[in-house]
Coordinates of C-alpha atoms in Angstrom, one line a residue:
Chain A
X717 CA -67.4 -9.4 46.2
X718 CA -69.9 -8.7 43.3
X719 CA -73.3 -8.6 44.7
X720 CA -73.4 -8.3 41.1
X721 CA -74.7 -12.8 40.1
X722 CA -77.4 -11.7 43.6
X723 CA -79.8 -9.9 42.0
X724 CA -83.2 -12.1 42.4
X725 CA -84.5 -12.6 39.6
X726 CA -81.9 -14.7 39.7
X727 CA -83.4 -17.4 41.4
X728 CA -87.5 -17.4 40.2
X729 CA -90.5 -15.4 42.9
X730 CA -92.0 -19.1 42.8
X731 CA -89.2 -20.8 43.9
X732 CA -89.1 -17.9 47.0
X733 CA -92.3 -18.2 48.2
X734 CA -92.2 -22.5 47.6
X735 CA -88.9 -22.2 50.6
X736 CA -91.4 -20.6 53.0
X737 CA -94.6 -21.8 52.0
X738 CA -92.3 -25.2 52.9
X739 CA -90.7 -24.0 56.3
X740 CA -93.8 -23.1 57.6
X741 CA -95.6 -26.7 56.9
X742 CA -92.2 -28.2 58.1
X743 CA -91.3 -26.1 61.0
X744 CA -95.0 -26.8 62.0
X745 CA -96.5 -23.6 62.0
X746 CA -99.0 -25.0 58.6
X747 CA -99.4 -28.7 60.4
X748 CA -100.8 -31.4 59.2
X749 CA -104.1 -31.4 58.5
X750 CA -104.5 -27.6 58.1
X751 CA -105.5 -25.7 54.8
X752 CA -103.6 -23.5 53.1
X753 CA -104.5 -19.8 52.6
X754 CA -106.3 -19.5 49.0
X755 CA -104.3 -18.9 45.8
X756 CA -106.1 -14.9 46.0
X757 CA -104.7 -14.8 49.8
X758 CA -101.5 -16.6 49.1
X759 CA -100.5 -13.6 45.9
X760 CA -101.8 -10.7 48.4
X761 CA -100.0 -11.9 51.0
X762 CA -96.9 -11.9 48.8
X763 CA -97.8 -9.0 46.0
X764 CA -97.2 -11.5 43.6
X765 CA -99.2 -12.7 40.6
X766 CA -101.9 -15.5 41.7
X767 CA -99.7 -18.2 38.3
X768 CA -96.5 -17.0 40.4
X769 CA -98.5 -19.3 43.6
X770 CA -100.3 -21.8 41.9
X771 CA -96.3 -22.6 40.5
X772 CA -95.3 -22.9 44.0
X773 CA -98.5 -24.6 45.4
X774 CA -97.8 -26.6 42.7
X775 CA -93.4 -28.1 43.5
X776 CA -95.2 -28.6 47.5
X777 CA -97.5 -30.6 45.8
X778 CA -94.9 -32.4 43.3
X779 CA -93.1 -32.7 46.9
X780 CA -95.9 -34.6 48.6
X781 CA -96.2 -32.0 51.4
X782 CA -99.8 -30.2 49.7
X783 CA -102.5 -32.3 48.8
X784 CA -105.2 -31.2 46.9
X785 CA -109.5 -31.6 47.4
X786 CA -111.4 -29.8 44.0
X787 CA -113.7 -27.3 45.7
X788 CA -112.4 -27.5 49.0
X789 CA -108.7 -26.3 48.4
X790 CA -105.1 -27.3 49.3
X791 CA -104.2 -28.9 52.6
X792 CA -100.8 -29.6 54.3
X793 CA -99.9 -34.2 54.2
X794 CA -99.8 -36.1 56.8
X795 CA -95.9 -35.9 56.3
X796 CA -93.3 -35.4 58.9
X797 CA -90.2 -34.7 58.5
X798 CA -88.1 -38.2 59.3
X799 CA -85.3 -37.8 61.6
X800 CA -82.0 -39.4 61.3
X801 CA -79.8 -39.9 64.2
X802 CA -76.1 -40.0 63.7
X803 CA -74.2 -41.9 65.7
X804 CA -72.2 -44.8 66.5
X805 CA -74.6 -47.2 66.5
X806 CA -76.5 -45.1 63.5
X807 CA -79.2 -48.5 61.5
X808 CA -81.9 -46.0 59.3
X809 CA -85.2 -48.1 61.0
X810 CA -83.8 -46.8 64.3
X811 CA -85.3 -43.7 63.2
X812 CA -88.6 -44.0 62.6
X813 CA -91.3 -43.4 64.1
X814 CA -94.2 -45.6 65.3
X815 CA -95.5 -46.7 62.6
X816 CA -93.7 -45.8 60.1
X817 CA -93.2 -48.0 57.3
X818 CA -88.9 -48.7 55.9
X819 CA -88.2 -50.0 52.3
X820 CA -85.7 -49.7 50.3
X821 CA -85.3 -50.6 46.7
X822 CA -82.0 -51.6 44.6
X823 CA -81.2 -49.4 41.7
X824 CA -78.1 -50.8 40.7
X825 CA -75.2 -53.0 41.8
X826 CA -72.1 -53.9 39.9
X827 CA -68.7 -54.9 41.2
X828 CA -66.2 -53.0 40.0
X829 CA -62.8 -54.4 39.9
X830 CA -61.3 -51.2 39.8
X831 CA -63.2 -48.6 42.5
X832 CA -62.0 -44.6 42.7
X833 CA -59.2 -44.8 44.4
X834 CA -60.9 -42.6 47.2
X835 CA -62.8 -46.0 48.1
X836 CA -59.7 -48.5 47.2
X837 CA -57.9 -46.7 50.3
X838 CA -61.3 -46.5 52.8
X839 CA -62.5 -49.7 52.4
X840 CA -58.2 -50.9 52.4
X841 CA -58.8 -52.9 49.4
X842 CA -55.4 -53.9 48.8
X843 CA -56.3 -54.8 44.6
X844 CA -60.0 -56.5 45.6
X845 CA -63.2 -55.8 43.7
X846 CA -65.7 -53.6 45.5
X847 CA -69.1 -54.5 45.2
X848 CA -70.5 -51.4 43.7
X849 CA -75.1 -50.8 44.6
X850 CA -76.9 -47.9 43.8
X851 CA -80.3 -47.5 46.5
X852 CA -83.1 -45.3 47.0
X853 CA -85.1 -46.2 50.5
X854 CA -88.4 -44.5 51.7
X855 CA -89.6 -43.6 54.4
X856 CA -94.0 -44.7 54.5
X857 CA -93.9 -44.5 49.5
X858 CA -91.8 -41.0 49.7
X859 CA -88.0 -41.5 48.9
X860 CA -85.8 -40.2 51.8
X861 CA -82.7 -40.5 50.0
X862 CA -80.2 -42.1 46.8
X863 CA -78.1 -43.9 48.6
X864 CA -74.2 -45.2 47.1
X865 CA -72.5 -47.7 49.2
X866 CA -68.8 -50.4 48.7
X867 CA -67.7 -52.7 50.0
X868 CA -64.4 -55.1 49.0
X869 CA -67.2 -57.7 48.2
X870 CA -65.5 -60.5 49.1
X871 CA -66.6 -59.6 52.4
X872 CA -70.4 -59.6 51.8
X873 CA -71.1 -62.6 49.3
X874 CA -74.4 -62.8 48.4
X875 CA -75.5 -59.5 50.0
X876 CA -77.9 -58.3 47.0
X877 CA -79.4 -61.3 46.5
X878 CA -80.2 -61.2 50.3
X879 CA -81.1 -57.8 50.1
X880 CA -83.8 -58.2 47.3
X881 CA -85.4 -60.4 49.9
X882 CA -84.8 -58.7 52.9
X883 CA -85.2 -55.3 51.4
X884 CA -82.7 -53.6 53.7
X885 CA -79.4 -53.3 54.1
X886 CA -79.4 -54.2 58.3
X887 CA -81.4 -57.5 57.7
X888 CA -79.5 -58.6 54.8
X889 CA -75.5 -58.2 56.3
X890 CA -77.1 -59.8 59.4
X891 CA -78.6 -62.8 57.4
X892 CA -74.7 -62.8 56.1
X893 CA -73.8 -63.2 60.2
X894 CA -72.8 -59.5 60.0
X895 CA -74.7 -58.7 63.3
X896 CA -72.6 -56.0 64.7
X897 CA -71.2 -53.0 63.4
X898 CA -69.8 -49.4 64.3
X899 CA -69.9 -46.4 62.8
X900 CA -66.0 -44.9 61.4
X901 CA -66.6 -41.3 60.6
X902 CA -69.4 -39.4 58.9
X903 CA -68.9 -36.4 57.2
X904 CA -71.7 -34.1 56.3
X905 CA -72.0 -31.6 53.4
X906 CA -74.9 -29.9 51.6
X907 CA -76.0 -29.0 48.0
X908 CA -78.3 -28.8 45.0
X909 CA -79.2 -32.1 43.4
X910 CA -78.0 -33.1 40.4
X911 CA -81.4 -33.3 38.0
X912 CA -80.2 -37.1 38.3
X913 CA -80.9 -37.3 42.2
X914 CA -83.8 -34.8 41.3
X915 CA -85.5 -38.0 39.3
X916 CA -85.2 -40.6 41.7
X917 CA -85.8 -38.4 45.1
X918 CA -88.8 -37.8 43.1
X919 CA -87.5 -33.3 43.8
X920 CA -88.4 -30.2 41.7
X921 CA -85.3 -29.2 39.9
X922 CA -83.1 -27.3 42.3
X923 CA -84.1 -28.9 45.4
X924 CA -81.2 -29.9 48.3
X925 CA -79.7 -32.2 49.8
X926 CA -78.0 -33.4 53.1
X927 CA -74.8 -35.5 51.8
X928 CA -73.2 -38.2 53.7
X929 CA -70.5 -40.2 52.9
X930 CA -69.7 -41.6 56.0
X931 CA -66.9 -45.7 56.6
X932 CA -68.9 -48.4 59.1
X933 CA -66.1 -50.5 60.8
X934 CA -66.8 -54.0 62.9
X935 CA -65.8 -54.0 66.0
X936 CA -62.6 -54.9 65.3
X937 CA -62.0 -52.0 62.6
X938 CA -62.2 -54.1 59.3
X939 CA -63.9 -51.4 56.9
X940 CA -66.8 -52.5 56.2
X941 CA -68.5 -50.0 53.9
X942 CA -68.5 -46.6 52.7
X943 CA -70.8 -44.8 51.7
X944 CA -72.2 -41.6 50.0
X945 CA -75.9 -41.1 50.6
X946 CA -78.5 -38.0 49.8
X947 CA -81.1 -36.7 52.4
X948 CA -83.7 -35.2 50.7
X949 CA -83.4 -31.5 52.4
X950 CA -87.1 -31.1 53.0
X951 CA -87.2 -34.7 54.5
X952 CA -84.6 -35.4 56.8
X953 CA -83.4 -33.6 59.0
X954 CA -80.0 -34.9 60.8
X955 CA -79.7 -35.4 64.6
X956 CA -76.1 -35.4 65.8
X957 CA -76.0 -38.5 68.6
X958 CA -73.1 -36.7 71.3
X959 CA -72.6 -39.7 74.9
X960 CA -72.6 -36.8 77.4
X961 CA -76.3 -36.2 76.6
X962 CA -76.9 -39.8 76.5
Chain B
X1304 CA -96.6 -37.6 42.3
X1305 CA -96.0 -35.4 39.2
X1306 CA -92.6 -34.7 37.5
X1307 CA -94.2 -31.6 35.7
X1308 CA -92.7 -29.3 38.4
X1309 CA -89.3 -30.6 37.9
X1310 CA -89.0 -29.3 34.6
X1311 CA -85.2 -28.1 34.4
X1312 CA -86.1 -24.7 32.6
X1313 CA -87.1 -24.5 36.4
X1314 CA -84.1 -24.0 37.0
X1315 CA -81.0 -21.7 35.3
X1316 CA -78.5 -23.3 33.7
X1317 CA -76.0 -21.6 34.2
X1318 CA -76.4 -22.5 38.0
X1319 CA -76.8 -26.0 37.5
X1320 CA -72.8 -25.3 34.9
X1321 CA -71.4 -23.8 38.6
X1322 CA -72.6 -26.2 40.9
X1323 CA -70.7 -28.9 38.4
X1324 CA -68.0 -26.4 39.1
X1325 CA -67.7 -26.2 41.7
X1326 CA -67.8 -29.8 43.2
X1327 CA -64.9 -30.0 41.0
X1328 CA -63.3 -27.1 42.8
X1329 CA -65.1 -28.1 46.4
X1330 CA -63.9 -32.0 45.3
X1331 CA -59.8 -30.7 44.5
X1332 CA -60.2 -32.0 40.5
X1333 CA -59.8 -28.2 39.8
X1334 CA -57.0 -27.9 42.6
X1335 CA -56.3 -23.9 43.7
X1336 CA -54.3 -22.3 41.5
X1337 CA -55.3 -24.4 38.2
X1338 CA -56.6 -22.6 35.6
X1339 CA -60.3 -23.1 34.3
X1340 CA -61.1 -24.5 30.3
X1341 CA -62.0 -20.6 28.9
X1342 CA -65.5 -19.3 28.6
X1343 CA -65.8 -21.2 24.9
X1344 CA -64.0 -24.0 26.2
X1345 CA -66.7 -24.5 28.7
X1346 CA -69.2 -23.7 26.1
X1347 CA -68.2 -26.7 23.9
X1348 CA -68.3 -29.1 27.4
X1349 CA -71.3 -28.0 28.2
X1350 CA -73.2 -27.5 25.0
X1351 CA -74.7 -23.8 25.6
X1352 CA -73.9 -19.9 25.1
X1353 CA -70.5 -18.7 26.3
X1354 CA -73.0 -16.0 27.6
X1355 CA -74.7 -18.7 30.1
X1356 CA -70.8 -20.4 31.9
X1357 CA -69.8 -16.0 32.2
X1358 CA -72.4 -16.5 33.9
X1359 CA -71.3 -19.0 36.3
X1360 CA -68.2 -18.0 36.6
X1361 CA -69.3 -14.8 38.0
X1362 CA -71.3 -16.5 40.2
X1363 CA -68.0 -18.2 41.3
X1364 CA -66.2 -15.4 41.5
X1365 CA -68.3 -13.5 43.5
X1366 CA -68.5 -16.3 46.1
X1367 CA -64.4 -15.8 46.1
X1368 CA -63.9 -19.2 44.7
X1369 CA -62.2 -18.6 41.0
X1370 CA -60.1 -14.6 40.2
X1371 CA -60.1 -13.8 37.0
X1372 CA -56.9 -12.7 35.7
X1373 CA -57.7 -9.6 33.1
X1374 CA -55.7 -11.7 29.9
X1375 CA -54.3 -14.6 31.5
X1376 CA -57.3 -16.9 32.1
X1377 CA -59.9 -18.1 35.4
X1378 CA -57.7 -20.0 38.3
X1379 CA -58.3 -21.4 41.0
X1380 CA -58.9 -19.7 44.3
X1381 CA -56.9 -20.5 47.6
X1382 CA -59.7 -21.3 49.0
X1383 CA -60.0 -24.7 50.7
X1384 CA -63.4 -26.3 52.7
X1385 CA -63.6 -25.4 55.8
X1386 CA -64.3 -28.6 57.5
X1387 CA -66.4 -28.0 61.3
X1388 CA -65.5 -30.8 63.5
X1389 CA -69.2 -31.3 66.1
X1390 CA -68.1 -33.3 68.5
X1391 CA -68.4 -33.1 72.5
X1392 CA -66.3 -30.2 73.2
X1393 CA -66.6 -28.4 69.6
X1394 CA -65.8 -24.4 69.3
X1395 CA -64.5 -23.6 65.7
X1396 CA -62.0 -22.5 66.3
X1397 CA -60.5 -26.5 66.5
X1398 CA -61.6 -26.9 62.9
X1399 CA -58.7 -23.9 61.3
X1400 CA -55.9 -25.0 59.5
X1401 CA -53.1 -24.1 60.6
X1402 CA -52.6 -20.0 58.8
X1403 CA -56.5 -19.4 58.7
X1404 CA -58.0 -16.9 60.9
X1405 CA -61.2 -16.4 62.4
X1406 CA -62.6 -13.4 63.0
X1407 CA -66.6 -12.9 64.2
X1408 CA -68.4 -10.1 63.8
X1409 CA -71.4 -9.1 66.2
X1410 CA -74.7 -7.5 63.7
X1411 CA -76.6 -7.4 66.1
X1412 CA -77.5 -8.8 70.9
X1413 CA -80.7 -7.4 72.4
X1414 CA -82.3 -8.9 75.7
X1415 CA -86.0 -10.9 74.9
X1416 CA -87.6 -10.6 78.0
X1417 CA -90.6 -13.0 76.5
X1418 CA -88.4 -15.3 73.2
X1419 CA -89.6 -17.8 71.8
X1420 CA -91.2 -20.3 73.8
X1421 CA -88.6 -22.9 72.2
X1422 CA -85.8 -21.3 72.6
X1423 CA -87.5 -20.4 76.3
X1424 CA -87.5 -24.0 77.4
X1425 CA -83.8 -25.3 75.9
X1426 CA -82.7 -22.8 78.2
X1427 CA -85.5 -23.0 81.0
X1428 CA -85.4 -19.8 81.6
X1429 CA -88.4 -19.6 83.8
X1430 CA -89.2 -16.2 83.4
X1431 CA -86.1 -14.9 82.5
X1432 CA -84.9 -12.8 79.7
X1433 CA -83.2 -14.0 76.8
X1434 CA -79.8 -12.5 75.4
X1435 CA -79.7 -12.7 71.4
X1436 CA -77.0 -12.8 69.6
X1437 CA -76.8 -11.8 65.6
X1438 CA -73.2 -13.1 64.6
X1439 CA -71.4 -13.1 61.1
X1440 CA -68.5 -15.9 60.8
X1441 CA -65.6 -16.0 58.7
X1442 CA -62.7 -18.0 58.4
X1443 CA -59.1 -15.8 56.3
X1444 CA -62.0 -12.6 55.6
X1445 CA -64.5 -15.5 53.7
X1446 CA -68.2 -15.2 55.8
X1447 CA -68.7 -18.7 57.0
X1448 CA -71.2 -17.9 58.9
X1449 CA -74.6 -16.7 60.4
X1450 CA -75.8 -17.5 64.1
X1451 CA -78.1 -16.5 66.3
X1452 CA -77.3 -17.7 69.3
X1453 CA -79.7 -17.2 72.8
X1454 CA -78.5 -17.1 76.6
X1455 CA -80.0 -16.8 79.6
X1456 CA -78.5 -12.6 80.1
X1457 CA -78.3 -13.1 83.7
X1458 CA -76.2 -16.1 83.4
X1459 CA -73.5 -13.9 80.7
X1460 CA -72.6 -10.8 81.6
X1461 CA -71.6 -8.6 80.0
X1462 CA -71.2 -10.6 77.3
X1463 CA -71.4 -8.5 74.2
X1464 CA -68.9 -6.0 75.1
X1465 CA -66.5 -9.2 76.2
X1466 CA -67.1 -9.9 72.6
X1467 CA -66.9 -6.8 71.1
X1468 CA -63.2 -6.7 73.1
X1469 CA -62.2 -10.5 72.1
X1470 CA -63.9 -11.1 69.2
X1471 CA -64.5 -15.1 69.6
X1472 CA -66.8 -16.7 71.3
X1473 CA -65.1 -18.7 73.3
X1474 CA -63.0 -16.5 74.4
X1475 CA -65.1 -14.2 76.2
X1476 CA -66.6 -17.0 77.6
X1477 CA -64.1 -18.2 78.8
X1478 CA -63.9 -13.6 80.9
X1479 CA -66.7 -14.4 82.2
X1480 CA -65.3 -17.6 83.9
X1481 CA -67.1 -20.0 82.2
X1482 CA -64.2 -22.1 81.0
X1483 CA -65.8 -25.1 80.0
X1484 CA -69.1 -26.6 78.0
X1485 CA -70.0 -29.2 76.2
X1486 CA -72.6 -29.8 74.2
X1487 CA -75.7 -31.9 74.6
X1488 CA -77.4 -31.6 71.2
X1489 CA -76.9 -31.4 67.9
X1490 CA -78.5 -31.2 65.1
X1491 CA -78.1 -30.5 61.0
X1492 CA -80.8 -29.8 58.2
X1493 CA -80.4 -28.2 54.5
X1494 CA -82.2 -25.4 52.9
X1495 CA -81.7 -22.1 50.9
X1496 CA -80.2 -20.0 52.5
X1497 CA -82.9 -17.0 52.6
X1498 CA -82.3 -13.3 50.3
X1499 CA -81.3 -12.5 53.4
X1500 CA -78.7 -14.8 54.7
X1501 CA -76.7 -15.0 51.1
X1502 CA -77.0 -11.3 51.7
X1503 CA -74.5 -11.4 54.6
X1504 CA -72.6 -14.8 53.9
X1505 CA -71.4 -13.2 50.4
X1506 CA -73.8 -15.3 48.5
X1507 CA -75.1 -16.4 44.6
X1508 CA -79.4 -16.0 45.8
X1509 CA -80.5 -19.5 45.7
X1510 CA -77.1 -21.3 47.6
X1511 CA -77.5 -23.8 49.9
X1512 CA -77.6 -23.6 53.8
X1513 CA -76.1 -26.0 56.0
X1514 CA -79.3 -25.0 59.5
X1515 CA -77.5 -26.5 62.8
X1516 CA -79.2 -26.5 65.6
X1517 CA -77.1 -26.9 69.0
X1518 CA -77.1 -26.9 72.8
X1519 CA -74.7 -26.4 74.6
X1520 CA -74.3 -26.3 78.7
X1521 CA -71.7 -26.5 81.6
X1522 CA -71.2 -29.8 82.7
X1523 CA -73.6 -29.9 85.5
X1524 CA -75.8 -29.6 82.4
X1525 CA -77.2 -25.8 82.9
X1526 CA -78.3 -25.1 79.9
X1527 CA -76.2 -22.5 78.5
X1528 CA -76.4 -21.5 74.6
X1529 CA -78.6 -22.8 72.2
X1530 CA -77.8 -21.0 69.0
X1531 CA -79.3 -21.7 64.7
X1532 CA -75.5 -21.7 62.8
X1533 CA -76.9 -21.4 59.1
X1534 CA -72.8 -22.5 57.4
X1535 CA -72.4 -21.6 53.9
X1536 CA -72.3 -25.2 52.7
X1537 CA -69.8 -23.7 49.4
X1538 CA -67.2 -23.4 52.2
X1539 CA -67.6 -26.1 55.7
X1540 CA -68.3 -29.4 55.6
X1541 CA -69.6 -31.5 58.7
X1542 CA -67.7 -33.3 60.4
X1543 CA -69.5 -36.1 63.1
X1544 CA -67.1 -36.9 66.2
X1545 CA -67.2 -40.9 66.5
X1546 CA -66.4 -41.6 70.1
X1547 CA -65.2 -45.3 69.3
X1548 CA -63.5 -43.1 66.3
X1549 CA -60.1 -42.1 68.1

């Protein structure tokens, strides 16, 4: 393998600095409310120009990880990585800390007469149209995920309307009489966010998303929903449920 | 939130093009053995200079996803994303396709009298020293993960020696009489690889890794191993085992 493309010049110094500071914040080494070192101190620590540090801090500000207060410095914002459970019965609402508020925004819904073949097979549509929802979910006002969900359109009549009224998919399904469903399969990948995903999630260009592809089914095994959810990796960690661990 | 840092200029165009081609390859839209469009065709498609396309293709070559053959073009290499299962009993060897060969390389092993507090607590060391292993795992010669593993040093005497002889952790533990262990906890995050991780995994700078933090325990609940494994996201997908799904 050639190393010709691995030159650090291909990746901006400010991004590497932002990454380091982000880890400190998310690992708890720089806890909420603590003051970041000054631009001069950071510039000295990393051996770079103050403008480079400023660009890194500015990226963290855009992500909501730090707040600058004029005259008094830059402080680590109250953030808390959302720990999202992946298990047999996974609901976003189960992952919230006390006092956290989840909200969902429906960007688009559409009935697709001919969804992609992979989707049709997973949902066993057999020629029936699919309902596709495009969603952004936020916790405490900060976007955490961008999801695309498919359903057999005839299995969830009025889902978008119920979602508009109730604000959560779990609530909307409940209103339609679907009170229980279980996770049948989950795969997890990682990649750079597309420009559109970055925009929807309020992330800097080049940020990392965790892409979770999951199939939920009714207790009798009938496929209910296939979803592709892109979680902002700087804000969400996935926690896998193991039966033996209780 | 400000959008000032989201300018596409912060993220190289060639990286976005490489990302798009990478997705096509890993999604199977550009299958193994197929010929990539020529540099001129790609330049026209993305509306960029040929040099930009060349940089993107060069990155994919460095990752081993494509091969250039002089005079006849660039072809998608036989790659196959490794699907790594996460379940109660997870072994890397279980994730391999038929005909694939896994190998492990021990970069470093050290006994740590005072490991980090979080590690000591998870392994219930109570003052005992930890054994730390630094490993790179490859499938068919391509690095897929970079792991740091900790054990209670007195629980696995001779583990590095057994690993050197047998080449796998599962095999080395077996030789020490540890024939069964179960996954107690798994968390998954995503981030940019550090320069060191990129080097160890043969990835371009700025690549994405999936960071899996996992605790394995003996059937009686005694902690056996805590590991932090960074998977090259361009080469590995995680598949979560759900009991109900068989």
